[in-house]
C-alpha positions as MATLAB code, in Angstrom:
seq = 'MSDVDDNGGTLRGLSSVIILSQAFHIGGYSTKFFRLSSWLPDSTIQSHIPWQRTPSFRQAAQEARIGPYSKHKPRPDTLTHNSSSTEDIPSYVLEYAPLVHLFSGEKFWPCDIAEHLVHVTPYLNYTQIKATSNNLNLTNLNQLNEYERGRHVYLTSDDNVEARPDWLGGEKNIPDVPEEASSRPMSDEQNHQKPLASDGTSQIHGGRSDAPAVLVVVDKGNGIVDAFWFFFYSYNLGNLVFNVRFGNHVGDWEHSLIRFHNGKPKYVFVSEHYFGQAYTYNAVEKIGKRSDRKISEPTNTPPSKPIIYSAVGTHAMYATPGLHPYVLPLGLLHDQTDRGPLWDPALNTHTYTYNHTTDHLSPSSLNPLAPTEWFYFNGHWGDKFYPLDDARQYEFAGQYHYVNGPLGPRFKHLGRRKMCQGRFEDPCVVHEWLPPERAVGGELEGQLEKWEGEGEGEDWKGDERDPPGLEEGGDG';
ca = [
     115.764  104.109   89.308;
     115.572  103.075   92.846;
     112.396  101.795   94.366;
     111.430  102.041   98.162;
     109.139   99.518   99.559;
     107.415   97.980  102.525;
     105.459   95.181  103.512;
     102.167   97.042  102.836;
      99.945   96.488   99.924;
      98.131   93.690  101.408;
      94.504   92.266  102.027;
      93.995   91.652  105.810;
      91.199   89.348  106.482;
      88.787   90.152  103.750;
      90.073   93.713  103.253;
      92.064   94.879  100.414;
      94.766   97.276   98.991;
      93.195  100.607   98.622;
      94.480  102.746  101.535;
      97.157  105.002   99.962;
      99.917  105.756  102.581;
     102.440  107.637  100.825;
     103.593  108.267   97.226;
     107.378  109.121   96.388;
     108.770  110.413   93.338;
     111.918  108.386   92.534;
     113.973  107.921   89.398;
     111.560  109.731   87.383;
     108.436  108.109   88.162;
     106.096  107.630   91.246;
     105.994  104.484   93.370;
     102.949  104.067   95.597;
     102.927  102.344   99.079;
      99.816  100.632  100.531;
      98.998   99.608  103.890;
      96.411   97.223  105.365;
      92.940   98.659  104.841;
      90.646   99.108  107.560;
      87.226   99.086  106.010;
      85.875   96.833  108.666;
      86.899   96.669  112.319;
      89.608   94.174  113.092;
      87.209   92.093  115.148;
      85.015   91.840  112.254;
      87.731   90.923  109.977;
      89.115   88.605  112.083;
      85.799   86.685  112.414;
      85.477   86.186  108.586;
      88.796   84.455  107.439;
      91.876   83.788  109.663;
      94.462   84.829  107.105;
      97.274   83.898  109.687;
      98.190   80.284  109.058;
      97.270   79.207  112.638;
      97.160   75.357  113.491;
      93.378   75.486  113.521;
      93.258   77.098  110.084;
      95.620   74.702  108.601;
      93.737   71.737  110.266;
      90.527   72.964  108.684;
      91.995   73.527  105.327;
      93.357   70.076  105.348;
      90.078   68.687  106.277;
      88.282   70.745  103.427;
      90.837   69.133  100.924;
      90.160   65.500  102.303;
      93.724   64.588  101.969;
      95.707   63.288   98.848;
      93.445   62.146   96.114;
      92.891   58.515   95.889;
      90.781   56.592   93.369;
      89.194   54.918   96.510;
      88.173   58.212   98.054;
      87.463   60.716   95.318;
      87.399   64.466   96.249;
      84.017   65.911   95.921;
      85.432   69.224   94.896;
      86.675   67.363   91.584;
      83.316   66.246   90.328;
      82.824   68.910   87.739;
      79.785   67.688   85.903;
      77.202   69.261   88.109;
      75.662   72.596   87.042;
      74.442   73.471   90.376;
      78.125   73.871   91.561;
      78.805   76.666   88.724;
      79.055   80.387   89.495;
      78.832   83.481   87.327;
      81.775   85.296   86.276;
      80.984   89.157   86.793;
      80.668   90.926   83.626;
      83.390   93.490   84.385;
      86.110   90.903   84.642;
      85.508   89.937   80.971;
      85.044   93.720   80.041;
      88.409   94.645   81.407;
      90.090   91.488   80.172;
      93.838   92.119   79.166;
      94.980   92.157   75.563;
      98.413   90.625   75.051;
     100.986   91.646   72.481;
     102.981   88.565   71.466;
     106.447   89.034   70.002;
     106.439   89.579   66.517;
     109.334   87.118   66.049;
     108.030   84.448   68.424;
     108.792   80.849   67.799;
     106.815   79.326   70.639;
     103.122   80.522   70.542;
     100.409   79.917   73.132;
      99.105   76.262   73.292;
      96.389   74.222   74.460;
      96.913   72.366   77.672;
      94.630   69.638   76.401;
      96.596   68.976   73.367;
      99.973   69.237   75.343;
      98.805   66.295   77.409;
      98.664   64.265   74.136;
     102.376   64.846   73.481;
     103.645   64.028   76.996;
     103.897   60.923   79.391;
     104.186   61.206   83.099;
     107.546   60.196   84.897;
     107.996   59.946   88.549;
     111.441   61.901   88.340;
     113.086   59.876   85.614;
     110.984   56.581   85.759;
     108.052   56.218   83.444;
     104.590   55.885   85.153;
     103.093   53.274   82.885;
      99.641   52.825   84.427;
      98.157   56.312   83.015;
     100.382   56.890   80.043;
      97.809   56.151   77.294;
      94.857   58.099   78.436;
      96.085   61.236   80.018;
      93.712   63.897   79.889;
      92.193   67.034   81.781;
      89.763   65.032   83.870;
      92.155   62.352   85.148;
      95.316   64.497   85.646;
      94.992   64.758   89.399;
      95.309   60.789   89.705;
      98.915   61.244   89.301;
      98.773   62.587   92.816;
      98.933   58.997   93.779;
     102.530   58.906   93.224;
     104.487   60.685   96.006;
     101.485   63.092   96.175;
     102.444   64.208   92.612;
     105.120   66.782   93.570;
     108.042   64.628   91.812;
     105.754   63.668   88.758;
     106.977   65.411   85.554;
     104.898   65.367   82.125;
     107.618   64.448   80.127;
     107.721   65.231   76.300;
     107.440   62.102   74.070;
     109.658   63.851   71.486;
     113.406   65.045   71.597;
     112.644   68.856   72.190;
     115.689   69.874   70.310;
     113.894   68.386   67.167;
     111.428   71.316   67.667;
     108.242   69.134   66.990;
     105.346   71.250   65.652;
     103.436   70.943   69.015;
     105.936   72.724   70.863;
     105.872   75.782   68.602;
     101.936   76.170   68.544;
     102.203   78.218   65.295;
      98.831   77.186   64.495;
      97.651   79.202   67.612;
      99.026   82.577   66.347;
      95.954   84.889   66.978;
      94.043   85.818   63.897;
      93.059   89.347   62.923;
      89.285   89.749   63.308;
      87.338   90.997   60.370;
      85.655   93.457   62.339;
      88.878   95.046   63.698;
      89.319   98.448   62.703;
      92.013  101.074   63.203;
      91.472  104.632   64.147;
      93.454  107.644   65.869;
      93.699  107.091   69.583;
      92.882  110.019   71.862;
      94.717  111.022   74.967;
      91.498  110.253   76.742;
      91.337  106.905   75.461;
      94.939  106.005   75.846;
      96.968  108.289   77.997;
     100.168  106.294   77.165;
     102.091  106.186   73.808;
     100.139  105.229   70.781;
     100.296  101.695   69.582;
     101.704  102.542   66.267;
     104.062  105.303   64.848;
     101.151  106.929   62.605;
      98.828  107.233   65.896;
      96.507  104.340   64.801;
      95.776  101.228   66.603;
      94.096   97.871   66.118;
      91.227   98.147   68.905;
      90.329   94.692   68.828;
      92.699   91.645   69.640;
      92.524   88.429   67.801;
      91.335   85.013   68.644;
      93.696   82.288   69.423;
      92.765   78.518   69.136;
      94.758   78.057   72.438;
      92.427   78.644   75.363;
      93.574   80.852   78.039;
      92.493   80.141   81.764;
      90.657   82.690   83.906;
      90.312   82.130   87.446;
      88.182   84.577   89.542;
      88.825   84.739   93.368;
      86.205   86.711   95.482;
      88.036   88.037   98.512;
      85.151   89.920   99.782;
      84.382   93.434  100.549;
      84.023   94.219   96.880;
      87.512   92.813   95.952;
      87.711   90.419   93.165;
      91.011   89.087   91.676;
      90.941   88.042   88.175;
      93.888   85.840   87.319;
      94.468   85.243   83.523;
      96.790   82.313   82.867;
      98.504   81.642   79.527;
     100.058   78.253   78.654;
     103.076   77.560   76.168;
     104.335   74.093   75.598;
     107.920   75.300   75.536;
     110.097   78.085   77.315;
     113.232   79.148   75.301;
     115.650   80.512   77.761;
     117.729   83.739   77.239;
     121.427   84.083   76.530;
     124.266   84.907   78.726;
     127.719   85.337   77.016;
     126.081   83.677   73.872;
     125.121   80.673   75.986;
     121.387   79.816   76.322;
     120.109   78.746   80.046;
     116.587   78.258   81.300;
     114.999   76.102   78.413;
     112.008   74.030   79.637;
     108.962   72.155   78.487;
     105.777   73.722   79.769;
     105.320   77.351   80.613;
     102.803   79.235   82.553;
     102.503   82.871   82.762;
      99.924   84.991   84.328;
      98.476   88.703   84.768;
      96.126   89.681   87.723;
      93.640   92.325   87.734;
      92.316   93.380   91.084;
      88.945   94.993   91.107;
      87.142   96.953   93.906;
      83.479   97.450   93.543;
      83.414   96.505   89.862;
      86.261   99.010   89.049;
      89.753   97.866   87.954;
      92.338   99.233   90.339;
      95.632   97.130   89.956;
      97.425   95.129   87.547;
     100.348   92.434   88.085;
     102.462   90.951   85.359;
     104.326   87.800   86.140;
     108.116   87.853   85.094;
     109.978   84.614   85.850;
     110.118   84.233   89.518;
     109.079   87.895   90.320;
     106.684   90.284   88.516;
     105.559   93.870   88.675;
     102.476   95.478   90.027;
     100.813   98.755   88.743;
      97.705  100.917   89.419;
      95.363  100.330   86.689;
      95.661  104.080   85.610;
      99.274  103.522   85.150;
      99.196  100.790   82.447;
      98.688  101.184   78.690;
      95.165  100.559   77.593;
      92.720  100.636   74.621;
      89.126  102.136   74.957;
      87.067  104.010   77.381;
      88.481  105.234   80.657;
      88.170  103.013   83.573;
      86.751  105.798   85.864;
      83.379  105.992   83.698;
      80.227  105.115   85.320;
      79.161  101.561   84.596;
      75.781  102.447   83.696;
      76.932  105.359   81.414;
      75.839  104.523   77.815;
      78.818  104.442   75.378;
      79.769  103.111   71.984;
      83.424  103.078   73.042;
      84.955   99.516   73.464;
      86.142   98.788   77.326;
      89.462  100.190   78.599;
      91.298   96.947   78.297;
      94.886   96.826   79.623;
      97.779   96.035   77.214;
     100.306   93.657   78.192;
     103.369   92.337   76.489;
     104.789   88.812   76.125;
     108.623   88.446   75.989;
     110.119   86.310   73.184;
     111.003   82.786   74.092;
     110.402   83.042   77.825;
     106.949   84.659   77.758;
     107.582   86.681   80.772;
     105.093   89.575   80.981;
     105.565   93.355   80.955;
     103.645   96.631   80.942;
     105.892   97.988   77.918;
     107.383   97.083   74.759;
     111.328   97.339   74.500;
     114.309   95.546   76.529;
     113.846   94.326   80.140;
     117.081   93.589   81.744;
     117.705   91.455   84.598;
     120.348   89.992   86.668;
     121.518   86.324   87.125;
     124.528   85.521   89.466;
     126.411   84.828   86.363;
     125.556   87.906   84.311;
     123.033   90.089   82.655;
     120.102   88.930   80.671;
     117.365   90.684   79.087;
     113.834   89.839   77.859;
     112.453   91.537   74.823;
     108.872   92.648   73.978;
     107.233   94.312   70.944;
     103.812   95.257   69.558;
     103.465   91.752   67.747;
     100.100   90.052   67.187;
      97.453   91.268   69.601;
      95.761   88.610   71.390;
      92.350   88.719   73.114;
      92.345   85.859   75.618;
      88.606   86.457   76.435;
      87.615   85.202   73.119;
      88.644   81.678   73.961;
      89.193   80.808   77.544;
      88.233   78.245   80.195;
      86.695   80.226   82.993;
      86.306   79.207   86.829;
      85.726   80.559   90.165;
      87.922   79.592   93.033;
      87.713   79.649   96.910;
      91.217   80.087   97.970;
      90.312   79.217  101.564;
      88.792   75.887  100.800;
      90.850   75.085   97.618;
      87.572   74.652   95.628;
      87.775   75.295   91.873;
      84.259   75.510   90.138;
      83.499   75.886   86.547;
      81.660   78.986   85.647;
      78.255   79.245   84.117;
      79.906   80.092   80.840;
      81.392   76.617   80.585;
      79.579   74.240   83.172;
      81.232   71.252   81.944;
      84.760   72.536   82.000;
      86.937   70.013   83.740;
      88.764   70.818   87.117;
      90.777   67.964   87.837;
      93.673   69.097   85.891;
      93.895   71.989   88.367;
      94.685   69.717   91.272;
      97.471   68.112   89.685;
     100.481   68.595   92.050;
     103.316   67.933   89.671;
     105.290   69.694   86.813;
     103.799   70.414   83.362;
     107.152   69.610   81.644;
     110.271   67.330   81.714;
     112.509   67.090   84.716;
     115.803   68.933   84.338;
     118.154   66.438   82.260;
     121.045   65.156   83.998;
     124.495   66.138   82.939;
     125.312   62.860   81.122;
     122.464   63.821   78.597;
     124.161   65.377   75.555;
     121.373   68.249   75.828;
     122.514   69.303   79.128;
     125.165   71.713   80.446;
     125.694   73.650   83.714;
     127.436   76.784   84.416;
     127.901   78.751   87.655;
     124.893   76.846   89.070;
     122.585   77.440   85.997;
     121.410   74.777   83.696;
     120.585   74.743   80.005;
     117.361   72.757   80.650;
     115.413   73.210   83.725;
     112.333   71.548   85.345;
     109.082   72.185   83.937;
     106.638   74.532   86.048;
     103.902   73.987   88.549;
     100.451   74.673   87.621;
      98.100   77.920   88.245;
      97.303   76.494   91.861;
     100.477   77.157   92.972;
     100.738   80.834   91.953;
      99.566   82.325   95.178;
      95.863   82.808   94.130;
      95.018   83.790   97.884;
      97.706   86.441   97.830;
      96.854   89.705   99.843;
      99.254   91.936   98.055;
      99.424   92.164   94.221;
     102.851   90.465   93.884;
     103.124   86.821   94.072;
     105.896   86.380   96.473;
     105.685   85.365  100.135;
     103.445   87.372  102.440;
     106.433   88.974  104.160;
     107.980   89.974  100.847;
     107.740   93.756   99.706;
     105.457   94.715   96.985;
     105.959   97.705   95.041;
     103.110   99.139   93.311;
     103.960  101.503   90.636;
     101.990  104.456   89.729;
     103.859  105.108   86.161;
     105.304  102.917   83.636;
     109.047  102.807   83.355;
     110.653  104.397   80.084;
     110.849  102.028   77.359;
     114.345  100.646   76.556;
     115.229  100.288   72.874;
     117.581   97.581   71.612;
     121.054   98.902   71.791;
     119.944  101.553   74.209;
     121.566  102.336   77.495;
     120.341  100.547   80.563;
     119.172  102.907   82.954;
     117.795  102.321   86.575;
     117.737   99.497   89.005;
     117.837   95.950   87.325;
     115.734   93.035   88.634;
     117.784   90.616   90.574;
     116.990   86.707   90.354;
     119.022   84.535   92.437;
     118.220   81.706   90.122;
     116.849   78.475   90.785;
     119.494   76.102   89.525;
     117.973   72.932   88.100;
     114.706   75.087   87.942;
     112.601   74.272   91.067;
     109.776   76.571   92.071;
     111.034   78.104   95.198;
     109.211   76.444   98.316;
     107.025   78.193  100.670;
     104.005   77.048  102.448;
     102.427   80.493  101.942;
     102.588   79.910   98.313;
     101.163   76.392   98.454;
      97.326   75.884   98.230;
      95.683   75.435  101.733;
      95.138   71.834  101.318;
      98.950   71.081  101.094;
     100.938   70.306  104.101;
     103.417   72.994  105.115;
     106.661   73.222  102.839;
     104.537   71.545  100.041;
     106.930   68.786   99.296;
     106.079   66.187  102.142;
];
């Protein structure tokens, strides 16, 4: 399969990706291309939000953020216990929340970010930060930004990760199977993809996990609402190349994005390592009523929730079960997904709204006292990559056994115009059909994702991916 792409599929000003330019049929399934929408005259669009990072915009964003956090100058947008600052989450966002199939043989399950903080100690590179080591929590995590703006702070495991302490595995957070869950045949109208089981039946309710997901809703104007669903794991188990494992790290943030237009789901993005895939909403597998129904139409059918899949170990997200190969400079790797425990993140989630132009996060009215300080932590949610004189570490062809822990949700390009999470100028392909499933041991067909690798594991830098409050380049 060979995809053609361009730099379309973006929001301009407050407009969005709904104008279909062309559709090509390549490699057995269709690929859509989108260009800038023109719902509003350019002059109207430009008068609302200057998407271009002009000096005046950067200055305004910096002033809105009030500089780096200081205990002597607290930021007003982190004072969360004020119900007047809460906003409602649109009902359709929860109605069309994704369901996640975790891998049946997973060893590292979803985890609670609050519990994660109990088992880590902040380090500035490899030096312990003792001042906050004993009381780290979600309401004071941003205070670590006092140390080199937080960008070289690492939440380092108190335990030897190779001893596999229980908190890394999160086994207690395996989603339950709700008592009211039922199975029934799935009609083509309810699920125009393959059935979820060989007998044509499916669990139509996901289970609840004790590990809360994080929902961040971004209203981008003109009826466009982006719902980012973030999933946290305390450990990422890397994949094997020539029977050697690369890419382990403490802390793991994955996400899916559902973009709505006037209350209707239109597109879905799933994160895969440093890249990801975007699809039309009609393309993805789902359970329940069709998304093109009228909102006011009475129905007893559950909502048409999209189904996504979490890969074993790495937790990379995909739209189909099976094998998902990708290429590193040193060889071929693959992720694997299947129809393991079905997780409904909406049953237990921290819900927020976010203004991406002012870098302001607010708890929603569903949880008005939810802390927001953790969101502004600029550092890494896991260990810094171990030096080569550490017995746990090795390196081959520029790739490491253990790499850096990730940055948090604030650094996942929440202000993106396109569906993809890359730089604004990067191409973004929106698929109209799902790729064919690849069975274990089957032939690899089509174009593989190529990942240049990140060596020791740094997130790639780019001012467009950083929140507007950070100086360009993100590392100061």
